[in-house]
CSV table of C-alpha atoms in Angstrom, one decimal:
chain,number,residue,atom,x,y,z
A,1,MET,CA,42.6,36.2,7.4
A,2,ASN,CA,40.6,34.0,9.7
A,3,LYS,CA,37.4,35.1,8.1
A,4,LYS,CA,38.8,34.3,4.6
A,5,ARG,CA,39.9,30.9,5.7
A,6,LEU,CA,36.5,30.3,7.3
A,7,ALA,CA,34.8,31.3,4.1
A,8,ILE,CA,37.0,29.0,2.0
A,9,PHE,CA,36.4,26.1,4.4
A,10,PHE,CA,32.6,26.5,4.3
A,11,SER,CA,32.8,26.8,0.5
A,12,LEU,CA,34.7,23.6,0.2
A,13,ILE,CA,32.3,21.8,2.6
A,14,SER,CA,29.3,23.1,0.6
A,15,VAL,CA,30.8,21.8,-2.7
A,16,ILE,CA,31.6,18.4,-1.2
A,17,PHE,CA,28.1,18.2,0.4
A,18,LEU,CA,26.2,19.1,-2.8
A,19,THR,CA,28.3,16.8,-5.0
A,20,SER,CA,27.9,13.9,-2.6
A,21,PHE,CA,24.2,13.5,-3.6
A,22,ASN,CA,23.5,11.2,-6.5
A,23,ARG,CA,21.9,12.8,-9.4
A,24,VAL,CA,18.4,11.8,-10.5
A,25,ALA,CA,18.8,8.2,-11.6
A,26,PRO,CA,18.5,7.8,-15.3
A,27,ILE,CA,15.6,5.9,-16.7
A,28,SER,CA,16.4,2.2,-16.6
A,29,ARG,CA,16.7,0.4,-19.9
A,30,ALA,CA,15.4,-3.1,-20.5
A,31,PRO,CA,18.2,-5.4,-21.7
A,32,THR,CA,18.1,-6.0,-25.4
A,33,ILE,CA,20.5,-7.5,-27.9
A,34,ASN,CA,19.7,-4.8,-30.4
A,35,GLU,CA,22.0,-1.8,-29.9
A,36,ASP,CA,20.2,0.3,-32.5
A,37,PRO,CA,17.1,2.0,-31.1
A,38,PHE,CA,13.7,0.6,-32.2
A,39,PRO,CA,11.4,2.9,-34.1
A,40,VAL,CA,8.8,4.7,-32.0
A,41,THR,CA,5.7,6.3,-33.5
A,42,LEU,CA,3.9,9.0,-31.6
A,43,HIS,CA,0.2,9.0,-32.6
A,44,PHE,CA,-0.9,12.6,-31.9
A,45,PHE,CA,-4.6,13.5,-31.8
A,46,TYR,CA,-5.2,17.2,-31.8
A,47,SER,CA,-7.4,20.2,-32.6
A,48,GLU,CA,-6.2,23.5,-34.1
A,49,ASN,CA,-8.3,25.4,-31.5
A,50,CYS,CA,-6.7,23.7,-28.5
A,51,SER,CA,-3.9,25.5,-26.6
A,52,SER,CA,-2.9,22.3,-24.7
A,53,CYS,CA,-2.5,20.6,-28.1
A,54,SER,CA,-0.1,23.2,-29.3
A,55,ALA,CA,1.9,23.0,-26.1
A,56,LEU,CA,2.1,19.2,-26.3
A,57,GLU,CA,3.0,19.3,-30.1
A,58,LYS,CA,6.0,21.6,-29.3
A,59,PHE,CA,7.2,19.1,-26.7
A,60,LEU,CA,6.8,16.2,-29.2
A,61,ILE,CA,8.7,18.1,-31.9
A,62,LYS,CA,11.5,18.6,-29.4
A,63,ILE,CA,11.6,14.8,-28.7
A,64,LYS,CA,11.7,14.1,-32.4
A,65,LYS,CA,14.6,16.5,-32.9
A,66,ASP,CA,16.6,14.7,-30.1
A,67,ARG,CA,15.8,11.2,-31.4
A,68,ASP,CA,16.2,10.0,-35.0
A,69,ASN,CA,14.1,6.9,-34.3
A,70,VAL,CA,11.0,8.9,-33.3
A,71,ALA,CA,8.2,9.7,-35.8
A,72,ILE,CA,5.0,11.7,-35.3
A,73,GLU,CA,1.7,10.8,-36.9
A,74,LYS,CA,-0.9,13.6,-36.6
A,75,TYR,CA,-4.7,13.1,-36.5
A,76,SER,CA,-6.9,16.2,-36.6
A,77,THR,CA,-10.3,16.0,-34.9
A,78,ASP,CA,-11.6,19.3,-36.3
A,79,ASN,CA,-14.9,19.0,-38.1
A,80,ASP,CA,-14.3,21.2,-41.1
A,81,THR,CA,-13.9,21.0,-44.9
A,82,ASN,CA,-10.2,21.0,-44.6
A,83,ASN,CA,-10.2,17.7,-42.7
A,84,PRO,CA,-11.7,15.0,-44.9
A,85,ASN,CA,-10.5,12.3,-42.4
A,86,TYR,CA,-12.5,13.8,-39.5
A,87,MET,CA,-14.8,10.8,-39.0
A,88,GLN,CA,-12.0,8.2,-39.3
A,89,ASN,CA,-9.7,10.2,-36.9
A,90,VAL,CA,-12.5,10.6,-34.3
A,91,GLU,CA,-13.4,6.9,-34.5
A,92,LEU,CA,-9.7,5.9,-34.2
A,93,LEU,CA,-9.4,8.2,-31.1
A,94,LEU,CA,-12.5,6.7,-29.5
A,95,ASN,CA,-11.2,3.2,-29.9
A,96,ALA,CA,-7.6,4.0,-28.9
A,97,SER,CA,-8.6,5.8,-25.8
A,98,GLU,CA,-11.0,3.1,-24.7
A,99,ILE,CA,-8.2,0.4,-25.1
A,100,LEU,CA,-5.2,2.4,-23.7
A,101,ILE,CA,-6.7,4.5,-20.9
A,102,ASN,CA,-10.0,2.7,-20.3
A,103,LYS,CA,-11.9,5.8,-21.1
A,104,LYS,CA,-13.8,6.2,-24.4
A,105,THR,CA,-13.4,9.9,-25.2
A,106,ASN,CA,-12.9,12.3,-28.1
A,107,GLU,CA,-11.0,14.8,-25.9
A,108,VAL,CA,-7.7,16.1,-27.1
A,109,PRO,CA,-4.8,16.3,-26.9
A,110,PHE,CA,-4.4,12.5,-26.8
A,111,LEU,CA,-1.1,10.7,-27.5
A,112,ALA,CA,-0.6,7.0,-28.1
A,113,LEU,CA,2.7,5.3,-28.4
A,114,GLY,CA,3.2,1.5,-28.2
A,115,GLY,CA,0.8,0.2,-25.6
A,116,LYS,CA,0.4,3.5,-23.7
A,117,GLY,CA,-2.0,6.4,-24.0
A,118,PHE,CA,-1.9,9.9,-22.5
A,119,LEU,CA,-4.8,12.3,-22.3
A,120,GLY,CA,-4.1,16.0,-21.7
A,121,HIS,CA,-0.9,17.9,-21.2
A,122,ASN,CA,1.1,18.8,-18.1
A,123,LYS,CA,4.6,18.3,-16.7
A,124,THR,CA,3.7,14.8,-15.4
A,125,VAL,CA,2.5,13.7,-18.8
A,126,GLU,CA,5.7,15.1,-20.4
A,127,TYR,CA,7.8,13.0,-17.9
A,128,GLU,CA,5.8,9.9,-18.7
A,129,ILE,CA,6.1,10.4,-22.4
A,130,ASN,CA,9.9,10.8,-22.1
A,131,TYR,CA,10.0,7.6,-20.0
A,132,PHE,CA,8.1,5.4,-22.4
A,133,VAL,CA,9.9,6.9,-25.5
A,134,GLU,CA,13.1,5.8,-23.8
A,135,LYS,CA,11.7,2.5,-22.9
A,136,TYR,CA,10.3,1.7,-26.3
A,137,SER,CA,13.5,2.8,-28.0
A,138,HIS,CA,15.3,-0.1,-26.3
A,139,THR,CA,12.5,-2.6,-25.8
A,140,GLU,CA,10.5,-3.9,-28.7
A,141,GLN,CA,6.8,-2.9,-28.4
A,142,VAL,CA,3.5,-3.4,-30.1
A,143,ASP,CA,2.0,-0.3,-31.8
A,144,VAL,CA,-1.7,-0.6,-30.7
A,145,VAL,CA,-2.9,2.3,-32.9
A,146,ASN,CA,-1.2,0.9,-35.9
A,147,LYS,CA,-3.0,-2.4,-35.2
A,148,LEU,CA,-6.3,-0.6,-35.0
A,149,ILE,CA,-5.6,1.2,-38.4
A,150,ASN,CA,-4.8,-2.2,-40.0
A,151,GLY,CA,-7.9,-3.8,-38.5
A,152,GLU,CA,-5.8,-6.3,-36.5
A,153,GLN,CA,-6.9,-7.9,-33.2
A,154,ILE,CA,-5.7,-6.2,-30.0
A,155,ASN,CA,-4.4,-8.7,-27.4
A,156,ASP,CA,-4.3,-8.1,-23.7
A,157,GLU,CA,-0.5,-8.4,-23.7
A,158,ASP,CA,-0.3,-5.5,-26.2
A,159,ILE,CA,-1.3,-3.0,-23.5
A,160,ASP,CA,1.6,-1.6,-21.4
A,161,ARG,CA,0.2,-1.5,-17.8
A,162,THR,CA,3.3,0.1,-16.3
A,163,GLN,CA,2.4,2.8,-13.8
A,164,LEU,CA,4.8,5.5,-12.6
A,165,ASP,CA,4.5,6.9,-9.1
A,166,LEU,CA,5.3,10.5,-9.8
A,167,ILE,CA,5.3,13.5,-7.5
A,168,GLU,CA,5.7,17.2,-8.4
A,169,LEU,CA,7.9,19.1,-6.0
A,170,PRO,CA,9.0,22.7,-5.6
A,171,LEU,CA,12.2,23.5,-7.5
A,172,LEU,CA,12.7,19.9,-8.6
A,173,GLY,CA,9.6,19.6,-10.8
A,174,VAL,CA,8.1,16.2,-11.6
A,175,ILE,CA,10.2,13.3,-10.0
A,176,ASN,CA,10.0,9.6,-9.6
A,177,PRO,CA,10.3,8.9,-5.9
A,178,LYS,CA,12.0,5.5,-6.6
A,179,THR,CA,14.8,6.9,-8.8
A,180,ILE,CA,15.6,10.4,-7.5
A,181,SER,CA,18.3,11.1,-4.9
A,182,LEU,CA,16.6,11.2,-1.5
A,183,GLY,CA,19.4,13.4,-0.2
A,184,LEU,CA,18.6,16.0,-2.9
A,185,VAL,CA,14.8,15.8,-2.1
A,186,ALA,CA,15.6,16.2,1.6
A,187,VAL,CA,17.7,19.4,1.0
A,188,VAL,CA,15.2,21.0,-1.4
A,189,LEU,CA,12.1,20.3,0.8
A,190,GLY,CA,14.1,21.3,3.9
A,191,LEU,CA,15.0,24.7,2.3
A,192,VAL,CA,11.4,25.3,1.2
A,193,ASP,CA,9.9,24.1,4.4
A,194,GLY,CA,12.5,26.1,6.4
A,195,PHE,CA,11.1,29.4,5.4
A,196,ASN,CA,8.2,29.2,7.8
A,197,PRO,CA,7.2,32.7,8.8
A,198,CYS,CA,4.9,31.4,11.6
A,199,ALA,CA,7.8,30.1,13.6
A,200,MET,CA,10.6,32.3,12.2
A,201,TRP,CA,9.2,35.4,13.8
A,202,VAL,CA,9.9,34.0,17.3
A,203,LEU,CA,13.6,33.4,16.4
A,204,ILE,CA,13.9,36.9,14.8
A,205,PHE,CA,12.3,38.5,17.9
A,206,LEU,CA,14.6,36.4,20.2
A,207,ILE,CA,17.8,37.5,18.3
A,208,THR,CA,16.5,41.2,18.2
A,209,LEU,CA,16.3,41.2,22.0
A,210,LEU,CA,19.7,39.4,22.4
A,211,LEU,CA,21.7,41.7,20.1
A,212,PRO,CA,21.7,44.7,22.4
A,213,THR,CA,23.4,42.6,25.1
A,214,LYS,CA,26.4,42.1,22.9
A,215,ASP,CA,27.0,38.7,24.5
A,216,ARG,CA,27.9,36.6,21.5
A,217,LYS,CA,28.1,33.4,23.5
A,218,ARG,CA,24.6,33.9,24.8
A,219,ILE,CA,23.2,34.8,21.4
A,220,PHE,CA,24.7,31.7,19.7
A,221,VAL,CA,23.8,29.3,22.5
A,222,LEU,CA,20.2,30.4,22.9
A,223,GLY,CA,19.6,30.9,19.2
A,224,GLY,CA,21.4,27.6,18.4
A,225,VAL,CA,19.4,25.7,21.0
A,226,PHE,CA,16.1,27.1,19.6
A,227,LEU,CA,17.1,25.9,16.1
A,228,LEU,CA,18.3,22.5,17.4
A,229,THR,CA,15.2,21.9,19.4
A,230,SER,CA,13.1,22.8,16.3
A,231,ALA,CA,15.1,20.3,14.2
A,232,VAL,CA,14.7,17.5,16.8
A,233,PHE,CA,10.9,18.3,17.0
A,234,TYR,CA,10.6,17.9,13.2
A,235,PHE,CA,12.8,14.8,13.2
A,236,ALA,CA,10.5,13.2,15.8
A,237,LEU,CA,7.5,14.2,13.7
A,238,MET,CA,9.0,12.7,10.6
A,239,MET,CA,9.8,9.4,12.3
A,240,ALA,CA,6.2,9.2,13.6
A,241,TRP,CA,4.8,9.9,10.1
A,242,ILE,CA,7.2,7.4,8.5
A,243,SER,CA,6.2,4.7,10.9
A,244,ALA,CA,2.5,5.4,10.1
A,245,VAL,CA,2.9,5.8,6.4
A,246,SER,CA,5.1,2.7,5.9
A,247,LEU,CA,2.1,0.5,6.9
A,248,VAL,CA,0.0,1.8,4.1
A,249,ALA,CA,2.4,3.2,1.6
A,250,ALA,CA,1.8,0.4,-0.9
A,251,ASN,CA,-1.8,1.4,-1.0
A,252,LYS,CA,-2.3,3.5,-4.1
A,253,VAL,CA,-5.5,5.0,-2.6
A,254,PHE,CA,-3.5,6.3,0.4
A,255,ARG,CA,-1.0,7.9,-1.9
A,256,ILE,CA,-3.8,9.6,-3.8
A,257,ILE,CA,-5.2,10.9,-0.5
A,258,VAL,CA,-1.8,12.3,0.5
A,259,GLY,CA,-1.4,14.0,-2.8
A,260,VAL,CA,-4.9,15.5,-2.6
A,261,PHE,CA,-4.2,16.7,0.9
A,262,ALA,CA,-0.9,18.3,-0.1
A,263,VAL,CA,-2.6,20.1,-3.1
A,264,ALA,CA,-5.5,21.2,-0.9
A,265,ALA,CA,-3.2,22.5,1.8
A,266,GLY,CA,-1.2,24.4,-0.8
A,267,GLY,CA,-4.3,25.9,-2.3
A,268,TYR,CA,-5.7,26.9,1.1
A,269,ASN,CA,-2.4,28.6,2.1
A,270,LEU,CA,-2.3,30.4,-1.3
A,271,TYR,CA,-5.9,31.6,-0.7
A,272,LYS,CA,-5.0,32.8,2.8
A,273,PHE,CA,-1.9,34.6,1.4
A,274,ILE,CA,-3.9,36.4,-1.3
A,275,ASN,CA,-6.6,37.2,1.3
A,276,THR,CA,-4.0,38.8,3.7
A,277,LEU,CA,-2.7,40.9,0.8
A,278,VAL,CA,-6.1,42.1,0.0
A,279,LYS,CA,-7.1,42.8,3.6
A,280,LYS,CA,-3.6,44.0,4.5
A,281,GLU,CA,-3.5,41.6,7.5
A,282,GLU,CA,-0.6,39.8,9.1
A,283,GLY,CA,0.7,36.8,7.2
A,284,CYS,CA,0.3,34.1,9.9
A,285,GLU,CA,-3.2,33.3,11.1
A,286,VAL,CA,-2.5,30.2,13.1
A,287,THR,CA,-1.7,32.2,16.2
A,288,ASP,CA,-3.9,35.0,17.3
A,289,GLU,CA,-2.8,38.2,19.0
A,290,LYS,CA,-3.3,36.7,22.5
A,291,GLN,CA,-1.1,33.7,21.8
A,292,LYS,CA,1.6,36.0,20.2
A,293,GLY,CA,1.5,38.2,23.3
A,294,LYS,CA,2.1,35.2,25.5
A,295,LEU,CA,5.0,34.0,23.4
A,296,ILE,CA,6.6,37.5,23.4
A,297,GLU,CA,6.4,37.6,27.2
A,298,ARG,CA,8.1,34.1,27.3
A,299,VAL,CA,10.9,35.3,25.0
A,300,LYS,CA,11.5,38.4,27.2
A,301,LYS,CA,11.6,36.3,30.4
A,302,ILE,CA,14.2,34.0,28.8
A,303,VAL,CA,16.4,36.8,27.5
A,304,ASN,CA,16.3,38.5,30.9
A,305,GLU,CA,17.0,35.3,32.8
A,306,GLN,CA,20.5,35.5,34.4
A,307,LYS,CA,21.0,31.8,34.9
A,308,MET,CA,22.0,30.2,31.6
A,309,ILE,CA,20.6,26.7,32.6
A,310,ILE,CA,17.1,28.1,33.3
A,311,ALA,CA,17.3,30.1,30.1
A,312,LEU,CA,18.2,27.0,28.1
A,313,PHE,CA,15.3,25.0,29.5
A,314,GLY,CA,13.0,28.0,28.8
A,315,ILE,CA,14.2,28.2,25.2
A,316,ILE,CA,13.7,24.5,24.6
A,317,ALA,CA,10.2,24.7,26.0
A,318,LEU,CA,9.5,27.7,23.8
A,319,ALA,CA,10.8,26.0,20.7
A,320,ILE,CA,8.5,23.0,21.3
A,321,ILE,CA,5.5,25.1,22.0
A,322,VAL,CA,6.0,27.4,18.9
A,323,ASN,CA,6.6,24.5,16.5
A,324,PHE,CA,3.7,22.5,17.8
A,325,ILE,CA,1.3,25.5,17.6
A,326,GLU,CA,2.6,26.6,14.2
A,327,LEU,CA,2.6,23.0,12.7
A,328,ALA,CA,-0.4,23.9,10.5
A,329,CYS,CA,1.8,26.3,8.6
A,330,SER,CA,4.0,23.5,7.1
A,331,ALA,CA,2.4,20.1,7.7
A,332,GLY,CA,2.0,19.3,4.0
A,333,LEU,CA,5.7,18.9,3.0
A,334,PRO,CA,6.7,16.6,5.9
A,335,ILE,CA,3.8,14.3,5.0
A,336,VAL,CA,4.8,14.3,1.3
A,337,PHE,CA,8.5,13.6,2.3
A,338,SER,CA,7.4,10.8,4.7
A,339,ASN,CA,5.5,9.2,1.8
A,340,ILE,CA,8.5,9.4,-0.5
A,341,LEU,CA,10.7,7.7,2.2
A,342,ALA,CA,8.1,5.0,2.7
A,343,ILE,CA,7.8,4.3,-1.0
A,344,ASN,CA,11.6,3.7,-1.0
A,345,GLY,CA,11.3,1.3,1.9
A,346,ILE,CA,12.8,3.6,4.5
A,347,THR,CA,11.0,3.2,7.8
A,348,GLY,CA,11.7,4.5,11.3
């Protein structure tokens, strides 16, 4: 009965905890006296031999199905007998791309709506297209491509220079750091970052040695202190990063550097993972066999220590040493999260 009550209690706590987070904030709408949505035209430049074009077209068709005010105008850039408008379409693409993205190109897929242009296709582009379709549905906009077609003059105020600071995260996908629930981001990144095999093996080894003692109190105390110390260590690391990042978070170049670092770190770890599978080596390469041997001896001494107070100090020191040594295994996500907090004005 006690176990059932405990399970129900934790289930209720979990539901309350998860529902306490705000959902991703909806895209803000500019105030307008017109309750009916404004018409939005998606000018889609494509090629039949382009897989990215096909993927983007499917996405645009879905938007059109969901919104009655959206229309799609297609411009083929294929040079063949079935496309008599080839020259006009390419010229229009060159002019539109130069004006909207400051890059004169005939690359496809290219999408223009209002005063915005998007080259290529990925999840970030999809997020931005959705954002500006929503924005232009409730805010009157100038159709730059339509102006080009009609030979009208393009003014500087016709260009929408709104920039979105977007980040792609595990499980959450593409997010806007300024609108998403920080609590939700913290939980997701914490769960992903928590599966750190480089530090987890020490905890597993510690529990393995403690289980035969059948001393539940000692198991929970030493294991709990190890986890608590690891949490405090990461908290201190995050506070240090936030203090440093908040000074330069407004600098777009710095955010780009952080993004490049995170992608590079992820790519490097993926390469190492594949390499270990091919060579059938151990997964963690941060610690060598000598370091692991020393850590194992420390764990054995702590487990065999009769005085609880000495064992506690030993486990605290062990947790700090392990997390410091193994920091290279998961430095990327704390840096990314620190940047998200700094963008939202949260400093240490």
